[in-house]
Short mmCIF file of N, CA and C in Angstrom, two decimals:
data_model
loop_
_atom_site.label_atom_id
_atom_site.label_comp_id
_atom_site.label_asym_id
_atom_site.label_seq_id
_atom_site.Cartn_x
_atom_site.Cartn_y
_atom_site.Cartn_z
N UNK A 1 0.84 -1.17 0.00
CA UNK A 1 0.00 0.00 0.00
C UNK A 1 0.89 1.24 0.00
N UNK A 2 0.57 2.34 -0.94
CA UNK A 2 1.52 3.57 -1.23
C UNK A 2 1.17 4.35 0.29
N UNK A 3 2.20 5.55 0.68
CA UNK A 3 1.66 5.92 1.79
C UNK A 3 0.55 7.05 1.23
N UNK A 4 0.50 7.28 0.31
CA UNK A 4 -0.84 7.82 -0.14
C UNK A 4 -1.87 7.49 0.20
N UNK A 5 -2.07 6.26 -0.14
CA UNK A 5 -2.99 5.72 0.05
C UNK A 5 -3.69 5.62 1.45
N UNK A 6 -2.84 5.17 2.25
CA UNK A 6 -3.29 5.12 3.84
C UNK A 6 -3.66 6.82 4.37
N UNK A 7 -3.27 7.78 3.90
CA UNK A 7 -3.13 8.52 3.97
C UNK A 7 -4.86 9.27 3.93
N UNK A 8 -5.09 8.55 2.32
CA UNK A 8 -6.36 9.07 1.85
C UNK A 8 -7.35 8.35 2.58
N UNK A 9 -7.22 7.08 3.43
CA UNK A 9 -7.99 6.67 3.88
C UNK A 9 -8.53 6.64 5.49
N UNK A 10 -7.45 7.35 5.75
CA UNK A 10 -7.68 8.02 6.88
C UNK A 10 -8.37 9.17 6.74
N UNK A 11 -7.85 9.88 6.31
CA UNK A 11 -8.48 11.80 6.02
C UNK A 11 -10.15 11.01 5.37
N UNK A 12 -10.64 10.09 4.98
CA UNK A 12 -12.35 9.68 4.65
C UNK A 12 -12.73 8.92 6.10
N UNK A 13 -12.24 9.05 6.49
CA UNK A 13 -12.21 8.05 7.79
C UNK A 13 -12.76 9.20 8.65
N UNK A 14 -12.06 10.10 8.69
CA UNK A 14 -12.49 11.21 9.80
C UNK A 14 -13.17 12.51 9.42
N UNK A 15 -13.09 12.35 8.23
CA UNK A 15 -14.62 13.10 7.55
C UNK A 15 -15.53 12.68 7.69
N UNK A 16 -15.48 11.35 7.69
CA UNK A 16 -16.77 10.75 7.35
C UNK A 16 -17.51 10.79 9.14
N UNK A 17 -16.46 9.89 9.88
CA UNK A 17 -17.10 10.48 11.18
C UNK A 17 -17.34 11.41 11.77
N UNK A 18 -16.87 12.72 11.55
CA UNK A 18 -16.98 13.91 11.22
C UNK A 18 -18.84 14.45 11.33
N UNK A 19 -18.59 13.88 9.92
CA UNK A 19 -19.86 14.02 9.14
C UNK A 19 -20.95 13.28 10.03
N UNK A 20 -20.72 12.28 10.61
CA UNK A 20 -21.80 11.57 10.94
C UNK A 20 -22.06 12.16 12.57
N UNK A 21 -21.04 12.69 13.33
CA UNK A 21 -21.12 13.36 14.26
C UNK A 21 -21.88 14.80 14.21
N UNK A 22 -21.93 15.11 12.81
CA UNK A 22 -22.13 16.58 12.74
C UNK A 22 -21.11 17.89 13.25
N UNK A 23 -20.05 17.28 13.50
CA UNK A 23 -19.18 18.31 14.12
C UNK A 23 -18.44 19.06 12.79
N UNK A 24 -18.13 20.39 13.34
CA UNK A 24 -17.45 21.27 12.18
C UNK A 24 -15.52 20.98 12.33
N UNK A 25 -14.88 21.16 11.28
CA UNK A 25 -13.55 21.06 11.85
C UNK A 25 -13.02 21.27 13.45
N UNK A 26 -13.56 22.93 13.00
CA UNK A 26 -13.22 23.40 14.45
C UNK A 26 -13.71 23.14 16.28
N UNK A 27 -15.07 22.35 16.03
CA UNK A 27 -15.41 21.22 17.36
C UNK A 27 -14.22 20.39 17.34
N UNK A 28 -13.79 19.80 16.56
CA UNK A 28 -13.22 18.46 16.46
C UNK A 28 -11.53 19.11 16.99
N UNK A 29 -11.31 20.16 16.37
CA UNK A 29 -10.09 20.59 16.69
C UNK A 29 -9.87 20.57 18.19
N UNK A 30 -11.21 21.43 18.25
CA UNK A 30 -10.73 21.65 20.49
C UNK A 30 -10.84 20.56 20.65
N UNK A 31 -12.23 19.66 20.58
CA UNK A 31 -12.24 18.76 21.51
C UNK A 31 -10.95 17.41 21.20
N UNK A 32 -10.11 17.70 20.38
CA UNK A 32 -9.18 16.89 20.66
C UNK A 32 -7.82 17.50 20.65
N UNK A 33 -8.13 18.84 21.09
CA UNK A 33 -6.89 19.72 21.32
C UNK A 33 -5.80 19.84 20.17
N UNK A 34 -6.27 19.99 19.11
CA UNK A 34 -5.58 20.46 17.91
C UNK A 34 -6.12 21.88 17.31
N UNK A 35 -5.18 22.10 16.59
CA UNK A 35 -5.66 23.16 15.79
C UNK A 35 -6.18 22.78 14.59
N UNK A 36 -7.73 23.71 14.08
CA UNK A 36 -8.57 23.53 12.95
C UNK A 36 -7.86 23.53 11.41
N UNK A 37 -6.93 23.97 11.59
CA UNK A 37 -5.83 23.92 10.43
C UNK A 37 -5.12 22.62 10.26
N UNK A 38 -4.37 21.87 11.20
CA UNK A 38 -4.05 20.74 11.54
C UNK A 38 -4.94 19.76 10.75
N UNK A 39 -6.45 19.74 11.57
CA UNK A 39 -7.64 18.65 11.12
C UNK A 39 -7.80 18.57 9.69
N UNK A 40 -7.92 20.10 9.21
CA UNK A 40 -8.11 20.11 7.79
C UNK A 40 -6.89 19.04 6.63
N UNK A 41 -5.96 19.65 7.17
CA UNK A 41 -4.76 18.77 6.67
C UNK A 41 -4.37 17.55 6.63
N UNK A 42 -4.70 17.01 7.85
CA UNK A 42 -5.40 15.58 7.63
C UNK A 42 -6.00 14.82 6.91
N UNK A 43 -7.54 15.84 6.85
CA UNK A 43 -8.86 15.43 6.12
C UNK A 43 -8.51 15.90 4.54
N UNK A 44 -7.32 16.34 4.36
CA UNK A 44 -6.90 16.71 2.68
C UNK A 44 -5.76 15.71 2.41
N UNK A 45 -5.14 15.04 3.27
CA UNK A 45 -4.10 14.11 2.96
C UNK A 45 -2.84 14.98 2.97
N UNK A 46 -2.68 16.21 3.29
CA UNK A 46 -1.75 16.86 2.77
C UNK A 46 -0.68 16.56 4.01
N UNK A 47 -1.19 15.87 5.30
CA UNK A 47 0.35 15.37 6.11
C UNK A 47 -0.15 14.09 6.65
N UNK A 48 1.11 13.69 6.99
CA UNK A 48 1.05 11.95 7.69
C UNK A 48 0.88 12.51 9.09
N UNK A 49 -0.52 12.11 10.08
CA UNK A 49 -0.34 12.78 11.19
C UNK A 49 0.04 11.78 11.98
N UNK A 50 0.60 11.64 13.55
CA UNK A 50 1.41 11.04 14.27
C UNK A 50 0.20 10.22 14.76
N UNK A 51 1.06 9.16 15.57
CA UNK A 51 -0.42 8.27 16.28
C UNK A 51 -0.75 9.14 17.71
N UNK A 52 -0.28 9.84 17.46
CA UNK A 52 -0.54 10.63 19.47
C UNK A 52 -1.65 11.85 18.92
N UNK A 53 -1.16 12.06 17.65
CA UNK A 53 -2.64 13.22 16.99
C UNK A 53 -3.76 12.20 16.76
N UNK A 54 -3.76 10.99 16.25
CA UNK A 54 -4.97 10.26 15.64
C UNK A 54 -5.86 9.94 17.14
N UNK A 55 -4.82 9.28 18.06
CA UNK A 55 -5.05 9.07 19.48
C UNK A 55 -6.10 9.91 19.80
N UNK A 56 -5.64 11.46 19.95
CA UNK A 56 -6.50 12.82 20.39
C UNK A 56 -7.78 12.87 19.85
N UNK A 57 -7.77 12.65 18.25
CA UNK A 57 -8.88 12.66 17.18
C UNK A 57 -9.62 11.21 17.72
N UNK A 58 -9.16 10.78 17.95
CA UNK A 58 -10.15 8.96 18.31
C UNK A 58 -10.93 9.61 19.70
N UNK A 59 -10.00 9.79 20.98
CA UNK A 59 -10.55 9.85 22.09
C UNK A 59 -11.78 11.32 21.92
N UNK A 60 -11.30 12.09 20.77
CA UNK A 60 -12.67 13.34 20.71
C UNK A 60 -14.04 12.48 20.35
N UNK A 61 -13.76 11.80 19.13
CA UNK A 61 -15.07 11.03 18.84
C UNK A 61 -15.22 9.64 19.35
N UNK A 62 -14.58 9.52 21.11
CA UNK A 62 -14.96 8.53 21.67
C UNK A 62 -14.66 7.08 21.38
N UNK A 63 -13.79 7.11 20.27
CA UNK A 63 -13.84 5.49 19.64
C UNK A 63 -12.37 5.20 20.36
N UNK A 64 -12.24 3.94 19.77
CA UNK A 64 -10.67 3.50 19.96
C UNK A 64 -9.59 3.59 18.69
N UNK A 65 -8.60 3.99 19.19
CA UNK A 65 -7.76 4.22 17.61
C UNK A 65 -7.93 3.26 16.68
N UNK A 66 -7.96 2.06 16.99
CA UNK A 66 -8.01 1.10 15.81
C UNK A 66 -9.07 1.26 15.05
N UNK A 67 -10.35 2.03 15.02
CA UNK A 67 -11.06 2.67 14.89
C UNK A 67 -11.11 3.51 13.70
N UNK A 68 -9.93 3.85 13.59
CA UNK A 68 -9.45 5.15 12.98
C UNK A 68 -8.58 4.47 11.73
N UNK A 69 -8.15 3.30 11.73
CA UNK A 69 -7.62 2.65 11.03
C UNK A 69 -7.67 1.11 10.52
N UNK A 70 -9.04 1.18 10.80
CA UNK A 70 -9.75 0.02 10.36
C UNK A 70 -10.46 0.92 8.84
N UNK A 71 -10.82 -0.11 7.97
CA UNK A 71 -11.34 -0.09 6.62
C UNK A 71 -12.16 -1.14 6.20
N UNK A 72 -13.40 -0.56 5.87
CA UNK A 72 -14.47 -2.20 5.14
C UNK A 72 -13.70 -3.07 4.24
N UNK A 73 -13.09 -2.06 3.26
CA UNK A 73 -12.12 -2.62 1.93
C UNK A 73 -10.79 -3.59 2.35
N UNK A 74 -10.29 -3.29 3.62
CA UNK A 74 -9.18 -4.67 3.97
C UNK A 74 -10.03 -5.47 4.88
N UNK A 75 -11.23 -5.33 5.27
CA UNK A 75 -11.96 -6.53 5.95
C UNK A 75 -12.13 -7.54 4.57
N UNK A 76 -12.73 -7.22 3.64
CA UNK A 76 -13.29 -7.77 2.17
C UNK A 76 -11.42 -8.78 1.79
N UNK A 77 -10.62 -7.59 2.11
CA UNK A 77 -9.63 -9.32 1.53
C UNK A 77 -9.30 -9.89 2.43
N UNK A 78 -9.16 -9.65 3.73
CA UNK A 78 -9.42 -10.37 5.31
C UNK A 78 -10.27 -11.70 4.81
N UNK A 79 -11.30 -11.29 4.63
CA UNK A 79 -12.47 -12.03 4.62
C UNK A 79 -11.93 -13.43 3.36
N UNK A 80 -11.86 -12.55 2.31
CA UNK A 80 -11.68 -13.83 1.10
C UNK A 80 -10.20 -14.60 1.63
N UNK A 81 -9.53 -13.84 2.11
CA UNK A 81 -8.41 -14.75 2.75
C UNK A 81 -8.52 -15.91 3.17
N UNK A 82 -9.27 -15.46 4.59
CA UNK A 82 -9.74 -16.86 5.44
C UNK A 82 -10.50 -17.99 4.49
N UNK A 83 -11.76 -17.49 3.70
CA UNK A 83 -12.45 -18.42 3.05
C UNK A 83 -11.42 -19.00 1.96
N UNK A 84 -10.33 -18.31 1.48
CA UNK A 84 -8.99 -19.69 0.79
C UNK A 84 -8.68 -20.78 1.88
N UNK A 85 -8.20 -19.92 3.13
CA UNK A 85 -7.42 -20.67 3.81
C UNK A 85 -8.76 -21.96 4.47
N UNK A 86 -9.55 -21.70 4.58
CA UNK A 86 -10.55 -22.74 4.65
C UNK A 86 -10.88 -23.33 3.87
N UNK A 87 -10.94 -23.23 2.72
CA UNK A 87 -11.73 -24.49 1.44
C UNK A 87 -10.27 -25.17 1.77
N UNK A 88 -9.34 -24.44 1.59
CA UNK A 88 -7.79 -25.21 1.29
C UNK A 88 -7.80 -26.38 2.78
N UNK A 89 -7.69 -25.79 3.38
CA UNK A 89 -8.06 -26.88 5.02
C UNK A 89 -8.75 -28.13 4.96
N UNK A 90 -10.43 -27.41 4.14
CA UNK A 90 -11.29 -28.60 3.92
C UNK A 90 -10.36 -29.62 2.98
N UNK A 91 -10.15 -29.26 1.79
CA UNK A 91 -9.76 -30.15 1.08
C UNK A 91 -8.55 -30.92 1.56
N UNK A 92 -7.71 -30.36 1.92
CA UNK A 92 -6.77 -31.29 2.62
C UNK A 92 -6.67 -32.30 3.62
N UNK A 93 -8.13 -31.96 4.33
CA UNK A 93 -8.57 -33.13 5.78
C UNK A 93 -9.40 -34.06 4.65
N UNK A 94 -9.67 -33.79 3.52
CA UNK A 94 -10.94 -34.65 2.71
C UNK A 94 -9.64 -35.72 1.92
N UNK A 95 -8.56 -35.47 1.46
CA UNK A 95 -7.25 -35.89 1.06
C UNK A 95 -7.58 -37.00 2.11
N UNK A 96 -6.80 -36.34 3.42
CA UNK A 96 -6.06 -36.77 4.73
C UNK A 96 -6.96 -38.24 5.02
N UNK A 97 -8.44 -38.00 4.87
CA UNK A 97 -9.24 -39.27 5.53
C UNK A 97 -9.47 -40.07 4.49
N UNK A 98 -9.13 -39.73 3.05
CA UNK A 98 -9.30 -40.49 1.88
C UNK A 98 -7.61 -41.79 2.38
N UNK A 99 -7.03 -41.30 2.50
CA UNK A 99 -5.16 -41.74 2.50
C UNK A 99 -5.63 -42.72 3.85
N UNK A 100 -6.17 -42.33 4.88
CA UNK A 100 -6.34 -43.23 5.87
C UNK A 100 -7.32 -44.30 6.34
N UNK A 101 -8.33 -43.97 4.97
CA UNK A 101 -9.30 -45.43 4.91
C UNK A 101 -8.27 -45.96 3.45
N UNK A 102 -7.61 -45.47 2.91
CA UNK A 102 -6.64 -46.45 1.91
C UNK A 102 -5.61 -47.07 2.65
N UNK A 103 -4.76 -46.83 3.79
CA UNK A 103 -4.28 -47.18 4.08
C UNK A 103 -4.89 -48.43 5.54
N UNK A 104 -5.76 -47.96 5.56
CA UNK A 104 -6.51 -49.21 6.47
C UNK A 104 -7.15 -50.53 5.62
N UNK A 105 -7.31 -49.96 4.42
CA UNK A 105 -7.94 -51.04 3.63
C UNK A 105 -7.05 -52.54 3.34
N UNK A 106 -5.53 -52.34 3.11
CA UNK A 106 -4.80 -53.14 3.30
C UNK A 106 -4.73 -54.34 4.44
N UNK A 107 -4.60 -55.36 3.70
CA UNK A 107 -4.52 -56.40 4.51
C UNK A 107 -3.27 -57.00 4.83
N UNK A 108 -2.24 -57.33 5.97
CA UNK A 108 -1.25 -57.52 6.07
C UNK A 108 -1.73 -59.31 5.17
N UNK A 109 -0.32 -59.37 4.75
CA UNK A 109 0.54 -60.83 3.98
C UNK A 109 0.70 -61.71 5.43
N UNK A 110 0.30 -62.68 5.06
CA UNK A 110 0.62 -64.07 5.88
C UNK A 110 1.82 -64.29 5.67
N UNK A 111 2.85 -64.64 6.38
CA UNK A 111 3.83 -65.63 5.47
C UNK A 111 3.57 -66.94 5.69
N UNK A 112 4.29 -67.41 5.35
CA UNK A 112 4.07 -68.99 5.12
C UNK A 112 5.53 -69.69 5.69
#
């Protein structure tokens, strides 16, 4: 991931809660003790802000930082991940019990 990118997805991250809070930059600024200039810059991508600023911005809108850096879009390959790593699982225990009724099927040799 470019640091652009994380970048841009943060600054929608805190617009968006923002937005859903109804708060104006400048609420958000005091109540997490930044300056309204700062927030904006954020919410434009135009700086990488520190985790002790995101921290401030989380604890204003009450959440937990991870919060702040969570995304639906890496849950979605989270998600298809696991469902590889599971069919792949299934099929390999479906292998595994195929190999061990073949190998039970054998009958030991008498000798003579």
């Amino acid at each position: 991931m470019a640091k652009r990118d994380i970048l841009l997805k943060v600054a929608h991250k805190i617009r968006r809660l923002r937005g859903l809070r109804e708060m104006s930059q400048e609420k958000l600024a005091e109540k997490s003790d930044l300056h309204f200039t700062f927030i904006g810059k954020i919410e434009r991508a135009e700086i990488n802000a520190t985790i002790v600023s995101l921290e401030k911005i989380a604890r204003a809108f009450k959440i937990p930082i991870s919060e702040l850096l969570t995304f639906p879009e890496d849950r979605k390959i989270y998600d298809e991940n696991i469902e590889t790593l599971v069919s792949s699982l299934n099929k390999a225990v479906k292998e595994l019990k195929n190999a061990y009724k073949l190998a039970h099927s054998f009958k030991p040799i008498k000798k003579r």
